[in-house]
């Protein structure tokens, strides 16, 4: 024995003498633990001793962290339901070898209750915080405190059922901070196809996690960071299901506990504060409370009221629901088609699925072995299937009873939930969404399904607006002077006329590094576009219009103000303009992912767009266009829709840019015929290119070309000396007639399970590019054809330009894809 260790031993002997603590981490019948004593684990991380909770004189035996916290951090209590009323208690080993607590009268207050215990046993407090009882002769562990948790979970403890040791490790809360007896809350893991974590209030669920995806519970990304290292969830065939964790960095001190009001918390020791910090807790919000909104109700913590019925459902009891009594839940408005009798008028119509994004999925999940592509159809084919979801790491999930405990999450990685609704619900919803459109569409196309998937985008938009508001506030402070009497004052830095911001030339010059070529994003038909950064950090795109516009300043300003009021999640937002020094400069939101053409045809192709992303882009572009045509006050016809005018935001959502340019450049939108033709050859409808007649249908034509480009991955002008055809349209038409559309599909994105969808898309594209404007569908019809696969599509007629020549004006304009502006003699 080294000198050092003898010294320590000597020291600890003194310690024993003066403090009454045990010399080691061991308790034996000859060395019991008295009320005044303390047993420390070998590494001094934990201690075992008698304690009284605050406001109480009762004495309990507990295991505590050995830390200088203001009150002892008790992680385990032996006699939680049977306190000792004085300091006469004794923790020792009984004659049968059990660990027992005796009171002053030598009555057994608490026992480890091992039946086949050995005569010769010892108890030891390990440095993990585990108190074990072992057979001294062979070291076999007979009992351990880790198998009987109270309200705290330490490293290596198991929360849940471990069949190999027959333990059911539920955490059970204290009754109150003053009373360690068993309270009403407990926490554990339940396995029902897929493990989920629960907190119960007595026997009723109080909180539930989403299913375990083999790394975290869906929608709880904080588990990845906060646990510092692996959380392990074991679920085996024997019926064990439990969760354990270990700290990645052992210098962190952290643990989990369930407090007396049902909050399960992660606590980390803060050495500088000498106290615990709660790093996260569940439930997080009122929406986390189990079944807050009842059956078929969905909870959104950011809306008011927080509960709403899922689309297609109505409150079971309107009166109670209005009063905020949501537990009654919601009921279906329309019976499912599969439940109705076959004689029903809507016979043959199939139920559909409503997509809800980033959700905490309902309870009572059933895991089915279906592949991703069969998950939906398997659900549809079984009338008892109410909803499905497919989640990587889990697979296909079905629900066959009332959907309960649904929550809208706001984070990436949460699940998309698809809810079964009657066919007619989708049609009804569509009418609500597009009142004008619904009247205009002839019924022949059939009903429409629109899947509302917007709310995530709305959230992003909201975030974005917040940032913008901040930047506006910045400007308001920076330059309080206002735009007055229609005069634009050159000396002012920054002003706001209603919604439009006027930027000073100097500010934009600084933002773009004096319009340096290094900050140039591209050269559009109306002038170059630069990337800029405002003093507050906001990134902008600056479009410096070429001087050819014939408009006066006042007209220009009027148009810009009008255009800037158009707001839609699939339109690039116009932030403001600058008119100093004879310049006409437009300032837009910056889109980090640039334009679609770079992804489809560019050599760089930084990010590959798979089919699902392309489908989202097609649909989003359609929605933006519909807004321009129908839903905005202005009824704008874009006149230059093309891949390079579709910008992509950070999530690759499409945003139409350059809308309203025709207005800004002085084209008259109210006239169906113009002398100024603005557009790009190849995207221009024949009646527009040749006769200057434009309408919504000429935009539909451009959209059709765009659809074909997106599906084929080919630029429409890439065909000039290829495939023996002049245009993409001609090529597509040829393949259509040969019944060989699949050949048109970009081989990089082709997945056989989406073949039907892709072919349908080409079909819709061909309908859009038909030669005669009156044959083309309008945008709302195109959208409904895109979003529902139920409506029958008509057979397309021959598209324009298949005969050969692109346009009679080719000699005047250029053949490249730049926007051109041509004056057409009438
Ligand atoms: C303490 O408990 C003992 C045994 O349960 C009992 O006899 C005694 O009266 C109690 N003392 C007080 C002060 O309650
Ligand atoms: C109990 O175990 C200790 C250590 O193994 C041993 O020294 C002692 O003799 C044993 N006593 C009995 C009664 O078996
Ligand atoms: C668990 O309990 C069952 C039945 O109560 C018993 O048969 C089995 O031996 C126990 N297993 C262990 C490891 O104690
Ligand atoms: C817990 O359940 C009891 C009934 O068992 C109820 O009275 C109490 O309000 C519940 N507590 C919470 C926080 O829900
Ligand atoms: C562990 O955490 C401590 C304190 O935060 C830090 O100084 C140390 O570098 C960490 N060790 C490792 C291996 O990460
Ligand atoms: C339990 O934790 C929650 C959340 O941190 C807190 O609001 C509540 O007051 C705690 N309950 C008690 C009894 O300390
Ligand atoms: C279906 O028809 C049967 C017999 O005609 C009738 O009893 C039942 O109520 C009908 N069900 C529905 C949902 O209309
Ligand atoms: C439909 O689903 C239920 C439960 O999800 C299952 O019990 C039943 O066997 C299924 N029926 C068919 C025909 O697949
Ligand atoms: C739901 O599915 C489970 C498992 O297949 C089955 O036991 C149960 O009866 C089904 N419930 C309903 C209402 O169909």
Tab-separated table of C-alpha atoms and ligand atoms in Angstrom, residues 193 366 384 400-401, ligand 9:
chain	number	residue	atom	x	y	z
A	193	UNK	CA	-45.963	-2.183	-32.291
A	366	UNK	CA	-50.357	-0.109	-35.974
A	384	UNK	CA	-61.078	0.353	-41.097
A	400	UNK	CA	-57.743	1.873	-37.414
A	401	UNK	CA	-59.650	3.801	-34.734
B	9	LIG	C1	-57.512	-2.490	-35.173
B	9	LIG	O1	-56.471	-3.377	-35.479
B	9	LIG	C2	-56.131	-4.254	-34.436
B	9	LIG	C3	-54.940	-5.052	-34.859
B	9	LIG	O2	-55.034	-5.481	-36.171
B	9	LIG	C4	-57.333	-5.138	-34.123
B	9	LIG	O3	-57.014	-5.989	-33.053
B	9	LIG	C5	-58.512	-4.264	-33.749
B	9	LIG	O4	-59.642	-5.040	-33.563
B	9	LIG	C6	-58.767	-3.248	-34.847
B	9	LIG	N1	-59.808	-2.332	-34.409
B	9	LIG	C7	-60.766	-1.919	-35.204
B	9	LIG	C8	-61.743	-0.968	-34.611
B	9	LIG	O5	-60.860	-2.328	-36.345
